[in-house]
CSV table of C-alpha atoms in Angstrom, one decimal:
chain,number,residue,atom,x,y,z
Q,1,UNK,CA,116.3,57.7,78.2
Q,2,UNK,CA,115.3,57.4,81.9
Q,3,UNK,CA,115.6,60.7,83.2
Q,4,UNK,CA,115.9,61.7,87.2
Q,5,UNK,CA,115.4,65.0,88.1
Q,6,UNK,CA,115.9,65.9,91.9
Q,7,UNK,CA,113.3,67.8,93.3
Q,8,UNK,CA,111.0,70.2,91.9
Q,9,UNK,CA,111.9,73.4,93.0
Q,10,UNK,CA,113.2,76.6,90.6
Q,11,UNK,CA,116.3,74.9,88.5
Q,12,UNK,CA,114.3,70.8,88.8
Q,13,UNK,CA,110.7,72.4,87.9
Q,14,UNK,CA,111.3,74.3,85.3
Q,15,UNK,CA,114.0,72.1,83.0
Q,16,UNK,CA,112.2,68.6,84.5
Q,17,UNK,CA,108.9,70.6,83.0
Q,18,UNK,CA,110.5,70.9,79.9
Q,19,UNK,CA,111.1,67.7,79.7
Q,20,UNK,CA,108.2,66.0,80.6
Q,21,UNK,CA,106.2,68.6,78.2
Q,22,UNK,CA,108.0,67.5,75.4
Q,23,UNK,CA,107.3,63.9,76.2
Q,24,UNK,CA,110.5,62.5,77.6
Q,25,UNK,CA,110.4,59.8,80.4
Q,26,UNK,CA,111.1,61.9,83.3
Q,27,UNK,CA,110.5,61.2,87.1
Q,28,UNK,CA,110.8,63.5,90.0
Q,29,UNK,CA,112.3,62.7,93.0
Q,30,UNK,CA,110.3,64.7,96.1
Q,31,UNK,CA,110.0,65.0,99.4
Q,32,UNK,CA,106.3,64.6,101.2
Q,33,UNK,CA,105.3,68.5,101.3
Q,34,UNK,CA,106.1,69.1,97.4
Q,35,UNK,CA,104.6,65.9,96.2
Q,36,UNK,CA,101.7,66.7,98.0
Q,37,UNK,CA,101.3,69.8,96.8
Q,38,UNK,CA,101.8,68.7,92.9
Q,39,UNK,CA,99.8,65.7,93.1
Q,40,UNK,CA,96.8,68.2,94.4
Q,41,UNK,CA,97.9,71.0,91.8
Q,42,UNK,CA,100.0,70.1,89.2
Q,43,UNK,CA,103.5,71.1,88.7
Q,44,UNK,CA,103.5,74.7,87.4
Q,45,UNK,CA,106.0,76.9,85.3
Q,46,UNK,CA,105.3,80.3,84.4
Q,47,UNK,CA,107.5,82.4,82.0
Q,48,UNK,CA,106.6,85.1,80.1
Q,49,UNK,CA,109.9,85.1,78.1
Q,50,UNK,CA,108.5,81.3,76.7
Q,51,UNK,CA,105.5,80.6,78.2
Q,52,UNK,CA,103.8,78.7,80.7
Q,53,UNK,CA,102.9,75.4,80.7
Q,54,UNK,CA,101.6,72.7,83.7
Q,55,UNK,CA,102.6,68.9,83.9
Q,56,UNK,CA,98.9,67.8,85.5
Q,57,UNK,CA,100.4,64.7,87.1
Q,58,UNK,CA,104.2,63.9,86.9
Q,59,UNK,CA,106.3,61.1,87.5
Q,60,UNK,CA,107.0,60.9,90.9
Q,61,UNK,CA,109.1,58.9,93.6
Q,62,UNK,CA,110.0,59.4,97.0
Q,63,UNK,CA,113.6,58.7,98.9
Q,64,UNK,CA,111.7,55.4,100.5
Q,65,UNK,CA,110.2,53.9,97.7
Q,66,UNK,CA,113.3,54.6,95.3
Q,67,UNK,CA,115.3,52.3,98.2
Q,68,UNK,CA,112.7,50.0,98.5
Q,69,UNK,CA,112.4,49.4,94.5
Q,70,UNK,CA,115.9,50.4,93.0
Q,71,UNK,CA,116.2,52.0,89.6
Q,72,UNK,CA,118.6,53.0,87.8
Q,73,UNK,CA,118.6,55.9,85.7
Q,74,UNK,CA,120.1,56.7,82.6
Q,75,UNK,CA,120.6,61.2,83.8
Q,76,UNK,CA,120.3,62.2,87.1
Q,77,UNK,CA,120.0,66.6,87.3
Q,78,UNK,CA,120.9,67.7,90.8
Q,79,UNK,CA,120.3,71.0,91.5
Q,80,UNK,CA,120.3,71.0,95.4
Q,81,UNK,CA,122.2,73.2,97.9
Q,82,UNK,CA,125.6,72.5,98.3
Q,83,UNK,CA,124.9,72.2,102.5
Q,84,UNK,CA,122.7,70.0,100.8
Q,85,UNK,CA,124.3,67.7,99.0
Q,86,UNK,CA,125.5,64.9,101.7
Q,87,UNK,CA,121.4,64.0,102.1
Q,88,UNK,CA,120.6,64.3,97.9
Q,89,UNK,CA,123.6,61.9,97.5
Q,90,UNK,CA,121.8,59.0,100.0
Q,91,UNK,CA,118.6,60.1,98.9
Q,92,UNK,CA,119.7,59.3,95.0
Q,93,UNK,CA,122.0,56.5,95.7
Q,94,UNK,CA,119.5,54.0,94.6
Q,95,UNK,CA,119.0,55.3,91.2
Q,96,UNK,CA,122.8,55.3,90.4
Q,97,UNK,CA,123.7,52.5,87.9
Q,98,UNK,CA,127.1,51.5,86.0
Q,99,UNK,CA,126.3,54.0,83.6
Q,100,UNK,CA,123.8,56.6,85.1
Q,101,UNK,CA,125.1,60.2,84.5
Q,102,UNK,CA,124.9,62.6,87.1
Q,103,UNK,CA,124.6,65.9,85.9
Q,104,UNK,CA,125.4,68.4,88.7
Q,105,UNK,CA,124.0,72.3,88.7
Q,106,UNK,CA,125.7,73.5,91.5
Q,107,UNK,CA,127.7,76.6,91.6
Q,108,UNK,CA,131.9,76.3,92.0
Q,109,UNK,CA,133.7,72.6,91.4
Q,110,UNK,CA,134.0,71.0,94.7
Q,111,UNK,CA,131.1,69.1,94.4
Q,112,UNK,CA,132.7,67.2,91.4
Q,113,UNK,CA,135.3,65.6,94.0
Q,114,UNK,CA,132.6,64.6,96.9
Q,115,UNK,CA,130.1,63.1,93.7
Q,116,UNK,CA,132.9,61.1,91.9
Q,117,UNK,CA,134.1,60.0,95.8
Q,118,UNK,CA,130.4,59.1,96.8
Q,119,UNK,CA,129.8,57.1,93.4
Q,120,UNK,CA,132.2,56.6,90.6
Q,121,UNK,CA,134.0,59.2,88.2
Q,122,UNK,CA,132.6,57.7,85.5
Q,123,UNK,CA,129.1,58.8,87.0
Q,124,UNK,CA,130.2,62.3,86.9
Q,125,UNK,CA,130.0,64.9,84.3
Q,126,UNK,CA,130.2,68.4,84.6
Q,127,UNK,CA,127.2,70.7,84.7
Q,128,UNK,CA,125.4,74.4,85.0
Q,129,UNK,CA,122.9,76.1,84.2
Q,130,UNK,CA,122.0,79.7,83.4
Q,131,UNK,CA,118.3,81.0,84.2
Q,132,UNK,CA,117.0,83.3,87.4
Q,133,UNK,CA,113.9,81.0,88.8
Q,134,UNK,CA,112.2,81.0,91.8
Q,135,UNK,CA,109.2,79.2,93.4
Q,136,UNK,CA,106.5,81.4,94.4
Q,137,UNK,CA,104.1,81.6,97.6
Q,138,UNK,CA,101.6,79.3,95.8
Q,139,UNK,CA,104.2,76.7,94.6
Q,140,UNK,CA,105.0,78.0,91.1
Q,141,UNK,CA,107.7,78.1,89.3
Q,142,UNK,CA,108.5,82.0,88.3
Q,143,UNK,CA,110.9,82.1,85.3
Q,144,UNK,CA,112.2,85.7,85.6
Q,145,UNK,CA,114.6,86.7,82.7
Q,146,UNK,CA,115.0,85.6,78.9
Q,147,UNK,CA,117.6,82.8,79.5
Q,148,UNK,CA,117.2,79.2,80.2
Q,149,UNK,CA,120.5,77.6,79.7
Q,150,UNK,CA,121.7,74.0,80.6
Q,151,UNK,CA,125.1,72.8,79.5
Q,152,UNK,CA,127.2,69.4,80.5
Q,153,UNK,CA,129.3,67.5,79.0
Q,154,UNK,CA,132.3,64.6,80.2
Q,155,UNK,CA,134.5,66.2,82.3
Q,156,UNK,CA,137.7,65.1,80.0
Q,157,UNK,CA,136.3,67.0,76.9
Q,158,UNK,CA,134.7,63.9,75.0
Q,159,UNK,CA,131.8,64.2,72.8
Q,160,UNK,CA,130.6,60.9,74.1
Q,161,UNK,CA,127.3,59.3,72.6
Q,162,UNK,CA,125.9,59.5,76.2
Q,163,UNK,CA,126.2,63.1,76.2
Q,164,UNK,CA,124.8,63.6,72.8
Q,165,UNK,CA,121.9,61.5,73.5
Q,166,UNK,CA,121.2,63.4,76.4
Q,167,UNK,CA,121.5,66.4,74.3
Q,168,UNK,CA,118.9,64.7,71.8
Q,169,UNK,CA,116.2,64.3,74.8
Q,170,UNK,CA,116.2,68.3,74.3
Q,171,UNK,CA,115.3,69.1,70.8
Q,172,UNK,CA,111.8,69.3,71.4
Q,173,UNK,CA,111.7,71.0,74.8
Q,174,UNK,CA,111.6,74.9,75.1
Q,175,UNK,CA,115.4,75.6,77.0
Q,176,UNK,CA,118.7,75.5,75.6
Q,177,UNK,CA,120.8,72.5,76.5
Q,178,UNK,CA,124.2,72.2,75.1
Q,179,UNK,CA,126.7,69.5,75.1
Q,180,UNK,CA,129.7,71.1,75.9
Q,181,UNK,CA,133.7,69.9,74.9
Q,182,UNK,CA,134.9,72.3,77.4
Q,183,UNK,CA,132.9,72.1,80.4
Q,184,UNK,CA,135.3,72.3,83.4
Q,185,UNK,CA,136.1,75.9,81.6
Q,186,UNK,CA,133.0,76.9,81.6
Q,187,UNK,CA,132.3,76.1,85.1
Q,188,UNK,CA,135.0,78.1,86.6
Q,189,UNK,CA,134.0,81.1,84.4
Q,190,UNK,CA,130.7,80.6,86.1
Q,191,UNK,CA,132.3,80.1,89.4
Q,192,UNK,CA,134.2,83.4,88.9
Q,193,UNK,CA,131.2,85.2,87.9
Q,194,UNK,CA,129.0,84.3,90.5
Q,195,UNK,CA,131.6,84.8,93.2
Q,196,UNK,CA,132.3,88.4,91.9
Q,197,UNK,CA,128.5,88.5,92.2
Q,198,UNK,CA,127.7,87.3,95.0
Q,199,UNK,CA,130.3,88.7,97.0
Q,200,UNK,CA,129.5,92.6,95.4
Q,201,UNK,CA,125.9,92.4,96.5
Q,202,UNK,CA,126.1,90.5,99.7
Q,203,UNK,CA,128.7,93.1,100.9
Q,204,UNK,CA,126.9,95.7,99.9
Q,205,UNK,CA,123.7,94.9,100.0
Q,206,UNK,CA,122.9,96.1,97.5
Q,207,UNK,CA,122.2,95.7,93.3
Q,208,UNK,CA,124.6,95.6,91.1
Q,209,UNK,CA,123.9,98.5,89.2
Q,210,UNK,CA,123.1,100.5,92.5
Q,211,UNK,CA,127.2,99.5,93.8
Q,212,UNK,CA,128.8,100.5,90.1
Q,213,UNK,CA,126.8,103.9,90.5
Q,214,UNK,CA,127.8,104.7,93.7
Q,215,UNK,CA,131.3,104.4,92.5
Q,216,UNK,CA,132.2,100.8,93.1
Q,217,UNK,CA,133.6,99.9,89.5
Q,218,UNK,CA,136.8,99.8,90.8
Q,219,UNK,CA,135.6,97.6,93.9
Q,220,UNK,CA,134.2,95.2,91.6
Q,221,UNK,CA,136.9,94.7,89.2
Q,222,UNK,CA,139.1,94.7,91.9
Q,223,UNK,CA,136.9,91.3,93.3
Q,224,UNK,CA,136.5,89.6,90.0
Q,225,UNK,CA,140.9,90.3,89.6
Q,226,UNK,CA,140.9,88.3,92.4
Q,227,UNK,CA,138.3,85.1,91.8
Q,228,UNK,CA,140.2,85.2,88.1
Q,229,UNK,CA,143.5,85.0,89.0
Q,230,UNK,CA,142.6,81.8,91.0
Q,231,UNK,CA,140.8,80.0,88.1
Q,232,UNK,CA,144.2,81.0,86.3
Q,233,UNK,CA,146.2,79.6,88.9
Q,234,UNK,CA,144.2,76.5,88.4
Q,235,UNK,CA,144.8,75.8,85.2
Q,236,UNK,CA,141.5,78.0,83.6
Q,237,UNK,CA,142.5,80.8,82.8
Q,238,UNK,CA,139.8,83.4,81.6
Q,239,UNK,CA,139.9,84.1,77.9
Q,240,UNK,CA,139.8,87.7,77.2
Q,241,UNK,CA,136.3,87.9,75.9
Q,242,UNK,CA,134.8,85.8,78.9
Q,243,UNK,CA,137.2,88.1,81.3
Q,244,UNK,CA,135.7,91.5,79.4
Q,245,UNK,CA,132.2,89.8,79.2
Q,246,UNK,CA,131.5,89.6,83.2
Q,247,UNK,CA,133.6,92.7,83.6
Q,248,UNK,CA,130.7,94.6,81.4
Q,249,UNK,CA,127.8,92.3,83.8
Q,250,UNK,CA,129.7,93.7,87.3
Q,251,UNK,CA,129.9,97.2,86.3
Q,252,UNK,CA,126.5,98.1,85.0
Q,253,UNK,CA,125.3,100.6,86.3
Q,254,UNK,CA,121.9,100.1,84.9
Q,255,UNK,CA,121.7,96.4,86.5
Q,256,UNK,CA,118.7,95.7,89.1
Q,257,UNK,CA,120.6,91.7,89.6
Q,258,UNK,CA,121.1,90.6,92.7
Q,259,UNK,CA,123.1,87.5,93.6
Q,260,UNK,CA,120.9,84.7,94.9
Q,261,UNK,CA,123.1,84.3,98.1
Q,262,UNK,CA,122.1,87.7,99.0
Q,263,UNK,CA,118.9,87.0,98.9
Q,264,UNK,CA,119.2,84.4,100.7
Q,265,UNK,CA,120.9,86.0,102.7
Q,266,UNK,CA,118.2,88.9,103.5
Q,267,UNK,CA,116.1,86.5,104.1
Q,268,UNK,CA,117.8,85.1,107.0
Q,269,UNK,CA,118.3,81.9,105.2
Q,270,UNK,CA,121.1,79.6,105.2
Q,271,UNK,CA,124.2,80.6,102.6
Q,272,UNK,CA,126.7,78.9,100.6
Q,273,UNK,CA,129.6,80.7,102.1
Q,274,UNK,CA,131.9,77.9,102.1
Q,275,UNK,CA,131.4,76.4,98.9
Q,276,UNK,CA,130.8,79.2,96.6
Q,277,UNK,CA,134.0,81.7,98.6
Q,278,UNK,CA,135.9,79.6,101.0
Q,279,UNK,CA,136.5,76.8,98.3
Q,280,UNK,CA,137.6,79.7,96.0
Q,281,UNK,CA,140.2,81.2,98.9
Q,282,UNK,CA,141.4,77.3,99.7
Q,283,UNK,CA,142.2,76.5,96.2
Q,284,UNK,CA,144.0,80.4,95.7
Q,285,UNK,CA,146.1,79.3,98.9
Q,286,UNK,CA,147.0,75.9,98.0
Q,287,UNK,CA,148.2,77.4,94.5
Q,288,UNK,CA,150.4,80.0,96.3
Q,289,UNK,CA,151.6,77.3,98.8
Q,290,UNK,CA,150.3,79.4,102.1
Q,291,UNK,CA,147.2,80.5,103.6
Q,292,UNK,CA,147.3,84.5,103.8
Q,293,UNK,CA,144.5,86.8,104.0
Q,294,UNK,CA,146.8,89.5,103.7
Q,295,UNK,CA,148.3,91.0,100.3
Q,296,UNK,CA,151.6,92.8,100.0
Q,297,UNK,CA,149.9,96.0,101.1
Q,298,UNK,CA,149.3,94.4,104.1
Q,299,UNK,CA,145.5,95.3,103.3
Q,300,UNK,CA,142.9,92.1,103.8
Q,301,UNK,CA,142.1,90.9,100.1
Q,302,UNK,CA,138.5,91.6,99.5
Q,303,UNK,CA,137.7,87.4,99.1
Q,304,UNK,CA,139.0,86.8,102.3
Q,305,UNK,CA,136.5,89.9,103.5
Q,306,UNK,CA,133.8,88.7,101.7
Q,307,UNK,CA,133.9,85.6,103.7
Q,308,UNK,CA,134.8,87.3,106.6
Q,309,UNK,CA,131.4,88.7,106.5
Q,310,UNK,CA,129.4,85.5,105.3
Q,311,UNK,CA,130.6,83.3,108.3
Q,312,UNK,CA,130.2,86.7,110.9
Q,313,UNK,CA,126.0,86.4,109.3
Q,314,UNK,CA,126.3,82.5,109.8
Q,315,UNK,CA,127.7,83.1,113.3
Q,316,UNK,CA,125.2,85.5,114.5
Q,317,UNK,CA,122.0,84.4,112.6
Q,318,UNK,CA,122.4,80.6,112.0
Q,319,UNK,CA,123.8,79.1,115.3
């Protein structure tokens, strides 16, 4: 299987590593600077959970070449930005085939809707993964906690040959990749969890564990009510061991996590307010059938002040 993985940064380094180390035909799809910097050092994973490991000289391709020399693919992982995603699309269009799966990483749904648009639904299954990476000053990839989980499968619940083959392409490589019959299920448990997340500590700003301590249990299960009762109003309603399962993440008092958007933003760095919150508070109005920040208390529901704050940051910091 002809594998694409887009870029080489935390989530495409370190599962595209994988994959090349256990021999699969993998390619990386880089811009200048990064292929630059691999060709002249090797692309670089280090984890002290499963450890490290360098791919001396990966495949590579650039935007230009793939256009000028088509390929199709059999996988494409995309693991970009969601502010990003416009430019990955016409930077992977080339690789795209009949068949090609396009496995998306992103965080939330609404990505599903502008890949099946760009391309074909077929093209599209569903996608996330679970791991806390980062690339450090010198171009490594850090692998920072014990988990290193990828799961996809077709968005209508088939356990389609594709899928398992894909799934196969893993055996031998050091992550956990799942085929998945309930994928769209699984992505708005994620969605819910990170937006409970990521809303906590960028309003905060502070840990997780440092917010529950201070007293803000009741704050953050008063947020995650909220991003759940939209996933149920959308069809995915939280079973009651996922629901009690990120309850016991948000209210840990011991936890040092922080949500990567607020480290982003403290950083000063460009957010994914819109995608990760606003698409959360436009698919909770369109199920109520009105746009209200307000609930009956006449108090402004915390989503709505989550984003509130996001766009104020974007506002001042970005424009």
């Amino acid at each position: 299987m002809k594998i694409l993985i887009i870029g080489a940064g935390a989530l495409g380094g370190y599962f595209g590593a994988r994959l090349a180390h256990a021999g699969q035909d993998v390619t990386f799809l880089l811009r200048p600077r990064r292929a630059q910097h691999i060709a002249a050092h090797g692309l670089v994973v280090e984890s002290p959970a499963f450890g490290n490991l360098t791919i001396p000289a990966p495949q590579v391709v650039s935007r230009e070449s793939l256009a000028a020399a088509p390929t199709h693919y059999d996988a494409i992982l995309v693991g970009c930005k969601a502010y990003d995603l416009d430019d990955t699309m016409d930077a992977f269009a080339s690789a795209v085939g009949p068949t090609t799966m396009i496995v998306p990483l992103l965080n939330g749904m609404v990505h599903l809707d502008r890949l099946a648009s760009r391309f074909a639904p077929d093209n599209v299954l569903g996608g996330f993964c679970l791991i806390s990476a980062a690339l450090d000053d010198a171009g490594r990839v850090q692998h920072l906690n014990d988990t290193h989980q990828l799961v996809f499968g077709e968005r209508d619940g088939r356990m389609s040959e594709r899928v398992l083959a894909l799934q196969a392409c893993f055996d031998d490589a050091v992550c956990d990749a799942i085929a998945s019959p309930r994928i769209l299920s699984q992505m708005w448990e994620k969605w819910v969890q990170i937006a409970t997340a990521a809303g906590m500590t960028c309003l905060m700003r502070a840990s997780i564990g440092t917010i529950v301590s201070s007293g803000g249990s009741a704050f953050a299960n008063a947020l995650f009510d909220e991003c759940a009762a939209v996933a149920a109003d959308a069809g995915a309603a939280l079973s009651a061991e996922s629901a009690a399962r990120i309850r016991a993440v948000i209210c840990n008092p011991d936890s040092a996590v922080t949500a990567s958007m607020m480290k982003d933003l403290e950083r000063g760095a460009r957010v994914e307010a819109d995608h990760l919150i606003g698409a959360l508070i436009r698919a909770r109005d369109a199920a109520r059938g009105s746009a209200t920040q307000r609930d009956g208390g006449g108090a402004l529901a915390l989503l709505d002040l989550v984003l509130l704050h996001l766009q104020s940051y974007e506002r001042r910091f970005l424009q």
